[in-house]
Short mmCIF file of C-alpha atoms in Angstrom, two decimals:
data_model
loop_
_atom_site.label_atom_id
_atom_site.label_comp_id
_atom_site.label_asym_id
_atom_site.label_seq_id
_atom_site.Cartn_x
_atom_site.Cartn_y
_atom_site.Cartn_z
CA UNK A 1 -17.95 -171.52 -78.18
CA UNK A 2 -17.18 -174.88 -79.66
CA UNK A 3 -13.98 -176.54 -78.43
CA UNK A 4 -11.33 -174.80 -76.37
CA UNK A 5 -11.99 -171.20 -75.41
CA UNK A 6 -14.61 -168.68 -76.45
CA UNK A 7 -14.47 -166.26 -79.38
CA UNK A 8 -15.68 -163.11 -77.65
CA UNK A 9 -15.06 -160.96 -80.71
CA UNK A 10 -17.39 -163.12 -82.79
CA UNK A 11 -20.07 -162.96 -80.10
CA UNK A 12 -19.82 -159.15 -80.04
CA UNK A 13 -19.96 -158.80 -83.82
CA UNK A 14 -22.93 -161.12 -84.23
CA UNK A 15 -25.08 -159.85 -81.37
CA UNK A 16 -24.43 -156.12 -81.55
CA UNK A 17 -24.89 -155.89 -85.30
CA UNK A 18 -28.24 -157.69 -85.35
CA UNK A 19 -31.63 -156.31 -84.38
CA UNK A 20 -33.52 -157.58 -81.35
CA UNK A 21 -35.85 -159.52 -83.65
CA UNK A 22 -32.92 -161.09 -85.51
CA UNK A 23 -31.37 -162.20 -82.22
CA UNK A 24 -34.55 -164.12 -81.42
CA UNK A 25 -34.19 -166.00 -84.72
CA UNK A 26 -30.56 -166.74 -83.87
CA UNK A 27 -31.66 -168.16 -80.50
CA UNK A 28 -34.25 -170.36 -82.17
CA UNK A 29 -31.83 -171.56 -84.86
CA UNK A 30 -29.22 -172.38 -82.21
CA UNK A 31 -31.72 -174.50 -80.31
CA UNK A 32 -32.77 -176.33 -83.49
CA UNK A 33 -29.19 -177.03 -84.55
CA UNK A 34 -27.69 -177.98 -81.18
CA UNK A 35 -30.61 -178.79 -78.91
CA UNK A 36 -29.38 -176.27 -76.36
CA UNK A 37 -30.45 -172.84 -75.18
CA UNK A 38 -28.08 -170.13 -76.44
CA UNK A 39 -28.43 -167.99 -73.31
CA UNK A 40 -27.60 -170.97 -71.08
CA UNK A 41 -24.55 -171.82 -73.17
CA UNK A 42 -23.27 -168.26 -73.10
CA UNK A 43 -23.91 -168.03 -69.38
CA UNK A 44 -21.70 -171.05 -68.83
CA UNK A 45 -18.90 -169.61 -70.99
CA UNK A 46 -18.88 -165.93 -70.01
CA UNK A 47 -18.64 -163.97 -66.78
CA UNK A 48 -18.85 -160.54 -65.20
CA UNK A 49 -20.19 -157.43 -66.88
CA UNK A 50 -19.52 -158.78 -70.37
CA UNK A 51 -21.88 -161.68 -69.62
CA UNK A 52 -24.54 -159.26 -68.34
CA UNK A 53 -24.45 -157.23 -71.55
CA UNK A 54 -24.57 -160.32 -73.78
CA UNK A 55 -27.50 -161.89 -71.92
CA UNK A 56 -29.33 -158.57 -71.93
CA UNK A 57 -29.00 -158.32 -75.70
CA UNK A 58 -30.65 -161.72 -76.09
CA UNK A 59 -33.84 -160.54 -74.37
CA UNK A 60 -36.77 -158.71 -75.88
CA UNK A 61 -37.01 -155.22 -74.39
CA UNK A 62 -39.99 -155.81 -72.05
CA UNK A 63 -38.33 -159.00 -70.83
CA UNK A 64 -35.12 -157.09 -70.11
CA UNK A 65 -36.97 -154.30 -68.29
CA UNK A 66 -38.98 -156.83 -66.27
CA UNK A 67 -35.75 -158.66 -65.40
CA UNK A 68 -34.10 -155.43 -64.26
CA UNK A 69 -37.12 -154.41 -62.18
CA UNK A 70 -37.27 -157.83 -60.55
CA UNK A 71 -33.63 -157.52 -59.56
CA UNK A 72 -34.34 -154.01 -58.22
CA UNK A 73 -36.87 -155.27 -55.67
CA UNK A 74 -35.73 -158.77 -54.81
CA UNK A 75 -33.72 -159.58 -51.70
CA UNK A 76 -32.52 -157.10 -49.11
CA UNK A 77 -32.66 -153.49 -50.15
CA UNK A 78 -34.18 -151.79 -53.17
CA UNK A 79 -32.53 -150.28 -56.25
CA UNK A 80 -34.67 -147.15 -56.39
CA UNK A 81 -32.59 -145.68 -59.22
CA UNK A 82 -33.60 -148.59 -61.45
CA UNK A 83 -37.30 -148.19 -60.59
CA UNK A 84 -37.13 -144.46 -61.28
CA UNK A 85 -35.19 -144.73 -64.54
CA UNK A 86 -37.42 -147.36 -66.13
CA UNK A 87 -40.86 -146.23 -64.95
CA UNK A 88 -40.27 -142.52 -65.57
CA UNK A 89 -39.00 -143.06 -69.11
CA UNK A 90 -41.16 -145.77 -70.69
CA UNK A 91 -44.29 -145.16 -72.76
CA UNK A 92 -47.70 -146.43 -71.68
CA UNK A 93 -47.47 -149.32 -74.17
CA UNK A 94 -44.00 -150.23 -72.90
CA UNK A 95 -45.15 -150.22 -69.27
CA UNK A 96 -48.14 -152.41 -70.10
CA UNK A 97 -45.83 -154.87 -71.86
CA UNK A 98 -43.43 -154.89 -68.90
CA UNK A 99 -46.25 -155.58 -66.45
CA UNK A 100 -47.61 -158.42 -68.56
CA UNK A 101 -44.15 -159.91 -68.94
CA UNK A 102 -43.40 -159.59 -65.25
CA UNK A 103 -46.49 -161.47 -64.12
CA UNK A 104 -47.02 -163.93 -66.98
CA UNK A 105 -43.71 -164.34 -68.72
CA UNK A 106 -43.07 -164.06 -72.45
CA UNK A 107 -42.13 -166.62 -75.08
CA UNK A 108 -39.27 -164.86 -76.82
CA UNK A 109 -38.61 -167.09 -79.80
CA UNK A 110 -41.85 -168.34 -81.37
CA UNK A 111 -43.09 -165.41 -83.37
CA UNK A 112 -43.40 -164.55 -87.01
CA UNK A 113 -40.53 -162.26 -87.99
CA UNK A 114 -43.01 -160.05 -89.84
CA UNK A 115 -44.84 -159.16 -86.64
CA UNK A 116 -44.31 -155.74 -85.14
CA UNK A 117 -42.36 -155.38 -81.91
CA UNK A 118 -45.61 -154.53 -80.11
CA UNK A 119 -47.20 -157.79 -81.26
CA UNK A 120 -44.08 -159.71 -80.29
CA UNK A 121 -44.34 -158.22 -76.81
CA UNK A 122 -47.88 -159.51 -76.51
CA UNK A 123 -47.06 -163.16 -77.27
CA UNK A 124 -47.37 -164.01 -73.60
CA UNK A 125 -47.28 -167.54 -72.23
CA UNK A 126 -46.13 -169.39 -69.14
CA UNK A 127 -45.22 -167.85 -65.81
CA UNK A 128 -42.05 -165.86 -65.34
CA UNK A 129 -42.32 -164.37 -61.87
CA UNK A 130 -45.87 -165.18 -60.71
CA UNK A 131 -46.46 -161.87 -58.91
CA UNK A 132 -47.54 -158.51 -60.23
CA UNK A 133 -44.97 -155.77 -60.56
CA UNK A 134 -47.20 -153.47 -58.52
CA UNK A 135 -47.32 -156.00 -55.65
CA UNK A 136 -43.55 -156.26 -55.55
CA UNK A 137 -42.96 -152.51 -55.78
CA UNK A 138 -45.53 -151.81 -53.06
CA UNK A 139 -43.82 -154.41 -50.88
CA UNK A 140 -40.49 -152.61 -51.25
CA UNK A 141 -41.43 -148.90 -51.18
CA UNK A 142 -43.65 -146.60 -49.15
CA UNK A 143 -45.24 -143.17 -48.87
CA UNK A 144 -45.56 -140.68 -51.69
CA UNK A 145 -42.65 -142.28 -53.58
CA UNK A 146 -44.68 -145.49 -53.75
CA UNK A 147 -47.78 -143.58 -54.87
CA UNK A 148 -45.88 -141.99 -57.77
CA UNK A 149 -44.50 -145.38 -58.87
CA UNK A 150 -47.97 -146.94 -58.73
CA UNK A 151 -49.42 -144.05 -60.72
CA UNK A 152 -46.79 -144.53 -63.43
CA UNK A 153 -47.48 -148.28 -63.40
CA UNK A 154 -51.11 -147.71 -64.34
CA UNK A 155 -49.81 -146.54 -67.74
CA UNK A 156 -52.65 -144.03 -67.75
CA UNK A 157 -50.83 -140.97 -69.04
CA UNK A 158 -52.69 -139.10 -71.78
CA UNK A 159 -50.61 -139.63 -74.90
CA UNK A 160 -52.49 -137.26 -77.18
CA UNK A 161 -51.02 -133.95 -78.32
CA UNK A 162 -53.95 -131.82 -77.15
CA UNK A 163 -53.06 -128.72 -75.13
CA UNK A 164 -55.83 -127.15 -73.07
CA UNK A 165 -54.53 -123.66 -72.44
CA UNK A 166 -56.92 -122.95 -69.56
CA UNK A 167 -56.09 -126.27 -67.90
CA UNK A 168 -52.37 -125.73 -68.44
CA UNK A 169 -52.51 -122.41 -66.61
CA UNK A 170 -54.54 -124.00 -63.81
CA UNK A 171 -52.07 -126.92 -63.56
CA UNK A 172 -49.15 -124.50 -63.30
CA UNK A 173 -50.95 -122.48 -60.63
CA UNK A 174 -51.91 -125.65 -58.72
CA UNK A 175 -48.30 -126.85 -58.65
CA UNK A 176 -47.07 -123.44 -57.55
CA UNK A 177 -49.63 -123.23 -54.75
CA UNK A 178 -48.78 -126.80 -53.71
CA UNK A 179 -45.08 -125.95 -53.35
CA UNK A 180 -43.47 -122.55 -53.60
CA UNK A 181 -46.71 -120.73 -52.77
CA UNK A 182 -47.33 -122.34 -49.38
CA UNK A 183 -45.69 -123.49 -46.18
CA UNK A 184 -44.86 -127.14 -46.70
CA UNK A 185 -45.48 -129.13 -49.88
CA UNK A 186 -48.57 -130.91 -51.21
CA UNK A 187 -46.79 -133.61 -53.22
CA UNK A 188 -50.09 -135.12 -54.41
CA UNK A 189 -50.73 -132.06 -56.55
CA UNK A 190 -47.44 -132.65 -58.37
CA UNK A 191 -48.38 -136.31 -58.91
CA UNK A 192 -51.79 -135.42 -60.36
CA UNK A 193 -50.25 -133.19 -63.02
CA UNK A 194 -46.88 -134.80 -63.77
CA UNK A 195 -48.06 -138.43 -63.98
CA UNK A 196 -51.26 -137.86 -65.96
CA UNK A 197 -50.99 -135.03 -68.50
CA UNK A 198 -49.60 -135.51 -72.01
CA UNK A 199 -46.15 -134.34 -73.02
CA UNK A 200 -47.17 -131.36 -75.14
CA UNK A 201 -49.55 -130.14 -72.43
CA UNK A 202 -46.87 -130.49 -69.74
CA UNK A 203 -44.35 -128.49 -71.78
CA UNK A 204 -46.90 -125.67 -71.78
CA UNK A 205 -47.45 -126.15 -68.02
CA UNK A 206 -43.70 -125.81 -67.44
CA UNK A 207 -43.63 -122.54 -69.41
CA UNK A 208 -46.59 -121.20 -67.45
CA UNK A 209 -45.05 -122.31 -64.18
CA UNK A 210 -41.87 -120.35 -64.86
CA UNK A 211 -43.87 -117.22 -65.66
CA UNK A 212 -45.75 -117.58 -62.35
CA UNK A 213 -42.89 -118.57 -60.06
CA UNK A 214 -39.84 -117.14 -61.80
CA UNK A 215 -38.19 -120.57 -61.58
CA UNK A 216 -37.92 -123.68 -63.69
CA UNK A 217 -40.05 -126.54 -62.40
CA UNK A 218 -36.88 -128.57 -61.72
CA UNK A 219 -35.54 -125.86 -59.41
CA UNK A 220 -38.78 -125.83 -57.42
CA UNK A 221 -38.80 -129.62 -57.11
CA UNK A 222 -35.25 -129.49 -55.73
CA UNK A 223 -36.27 -126.79 -53.24
CA UNK A 224 -39.47 -128.49 -52.11
CA UNK A 225 -38.55 -132.18 -52.04
CA UNK A 226 -35.72 -134.55 -51.22
CA UNK A 227 -34.57 -138.15 -51.62
CA UNK A 228 -36.34 -140.59 -53.90
CA UNK A 229 -39.40 -138.38 -54.32
CA UNK A 230 -37.26 -135.53 -55.62
CA UNK A 231 -35.43 -137.93 -57.91
CA UNK A 232 -38.55 -139.42 -59.47
CA UNK A 233 -40.29 -136.10 -60.08
CA UNK A 234 -37.10 -134.71 -61.63
CA UNK A 235 -36.80 -137.81 -63.83
CA UNK A 236 -40.39 -137.40 -65.03
CA UNK A 237 -39.85 -133.73 -65.89
CA UNK A 238 -36.53 -134.44 -67.63
CA UNK A 239 -38.04 -137.27 -69.69
CA UNK A 240 -40.94 -135.03 -70.71
CA UNK A 241 -38.55 -132.25 -71.76
CA UNK A 242 -35.82 -134.30 -73.44
CA UNK A 243 -35.60 -138.06 -72.89
CA UNK A 244 -32.22 -138.58 -74.65
CA UNK A 245 -30.74 -135.82 -72.44
CA UNK A 246 -32.09 -137.62 -69.37
CA UNK A 247 -30.31 -140.83 -70.39
CA UNK A 248 -27.14 -138.91 -71.26
CA UNK A 249 -27.09 -137.49 -67.73
CA UNK A 250 -27.63 -140.93 -66.17
CA UNK A 251 -24.76 -142.32 -68.22
CA UNK A 252 -22.50 -139.44 -67.20
CA UNK A 253 -23.34 -139.94 -63.52
CA UNK A 254 -22.67 -143.67 -63.83
CA UNK A 255 -19.09 -143.03 -64.99
CA UNK A 256 -17.96 -139.74 -63.42
CA UNK A 257 -15.60 -139.72 -60.46
CA UNK A 258 -14.11 -142.78 -58.87
CA UNK A 259 -15.53 -146.10 -60.04
CA UNK A 260 -18.36 -146.95 -62.40
CA UNK A 261 -21.97 -147.84 -61.62
CA UNK A 262 -22.00 -150.69 -64.11
CA UNK A 263 -25.63 -151.66 -63.54
CA UNK A 264 -26.82 -148.28 -64.86
CA UNK A 265 -24.29 -148.16 -67.68
CA UNK A 266 -25.25 -151.64 -68.87
CA UNK A 267 -28.99 -151.12 -68.55
CA UNK A 268 -29.06 -147.92 -70.59
CA UNK A 269 -26.64 -149.13 -73.26
CA UNK A 270 -28.61 -152.35 -73.77
CA UNK A 271 -32.13 -150.94 -73.53
CA UNK A 272 -31.60 -147.80 -75.64
CA UNK A 273 -29.27 -149.20 -78.31
CA UNK A 274 -32.02 -149.54 -80.93
CA UNK A 275 -34.22 -146.69 -79.75
CA UNK A 276 -32.38 -143.39 -79.30
CA UNK A 277 -28.66 -144.06 -78.82
CA UNK A 278 -27.71 -141.61 -81.58
CA UNK A 279 -29.68 -138.86 -79.85
CA UNK A 280 -28.25 -139.81 -76.45
CA UNK A 281 -24.72 -139.55 -77.84
CA UNK A 282 -25.49 -136.13 -79.30
CA UNK A 283 -26.93 -134.86 -76.01
CA UNK A 284 -23.97 -136.28 -74.08
CA UNK A 285 -21.43 -134.46 -76.23
CA UNK A 286 -23.46 -131.25 -76.13
CA UNK A 287 -23.76 -131.23 -72.33
CA UNK A 288 -20.38 -132.59 -71.25
CA UNK A 289 -18.03 -131.57 -74.05
CA UNK A 290 -16.77 -135.12 -74.53
CA UNK A 291 -18.11 -138.06 -76.48
CA UNK A 292 -19.91 -140.94 -74.81
CA UNK A 293 -17.50 -143.21 -76.66
CA UNK A 294 -14.49 -141.58 -74.96
CA UNK A 295 -16.12 -141.83 -71.52
CA UNK A 296 -16.86 -145.54 -71.95
CA UNK A 297 -13.37 -146.17 -73.32
CA UNK A 298 -11.78 -144.48 -70.31
CA UNK A 299 -13.98 -146.15 -67.70
CA UNK A 300 -14.15 -149.77 -68.82
CA UNK A 301 -11.81 -152.47 -70.11
CA UNK A 302 -11.54 -155.77 -71.95
CA UNK A 303 -14.45 -157.46 -73.69
CA UNK A 304 -16.86 -155.42 -71.57
CA UNK A 305 -15.42 -152.23 -73.04
CA UNK A 306 -15.43 -153.70 -76.55
CA UNK A 307 -19.12 -154.61 -76.54
CA UNK A 308 -20.19 -151.29 -75.00
CA UNK A 309 -18.20 -149.37 -77.61
CA UNK A 310 -19.87 -151.37 -80.38
CA UNK A 311 -23.28 -150.58 -78.88
CA UNK A 312 -22.25 -146.93 -78.67
CA UNK A 313 -21.49 -147.00 -82.36
CA UNK A 314 -18.32 -145.01 -82.91
CA UNK A 315 -16.56 -141.87 -81.75
CA UNK A 316 -19.17 -139.36 -82.94
#
């Protein structure tokens, strides 16, 4: 960045090929050497979607998720797809970290490099947004959709691997009788099961449900619900069954047809790069017969394309 022009290639190589923790050290070293904030300097030099990716990479994951959620609810209108994607896919620990970050802020650069990511997330100081995430979501949503979001925000899902066979059969029957087995739909029954039970238990519930109803749970949700409520219950089920496949589908939808939904493409590429990008790429190729790399290459351009392709990590 020094002198005339900006070396975008160097920025891409340095940031993409370092871990999140290493980027925090780079930020701290930059401030010590130059007395300036690296994110502020990059913000002044870059623009557009390339800037959004670069600044996202400089954030710790709960900070990035909190930032995205804040943007989803601020101002006129609500980005429900962002709320659904993040809250349906994050673990209880991740949601707790996001909530703490959202209301209290997080000091991203003063931690011991030996600390685990979870400990880094909990180094909370200052005030980032000053309101709770639940307050802001409740102010922007309503009805059963709001109730599902709030339930997910409690981060109360059982994360054990215990399967209660009797309870699983009862859960499957309860969902059937709340939807396909009655006139109208009792959405609360779906919430009680899908937002609370552990993954292994729910996989058994889904098997039992199909044996009772003759349909996959996703098909019944599509028949019984609509709009944002349908979308969030489907996202929960898909993340329980196969989270990388869920993200692969979101990426495909963000790029198919005319135009690109860059906000979704950027958010998933940045947030999943160090978690399950290899698995996402595999699921993408399996489901759509083309590589994620080729889709990104055909739908983007310039430095924005270059940094996304580096995050993607090659053709295969």
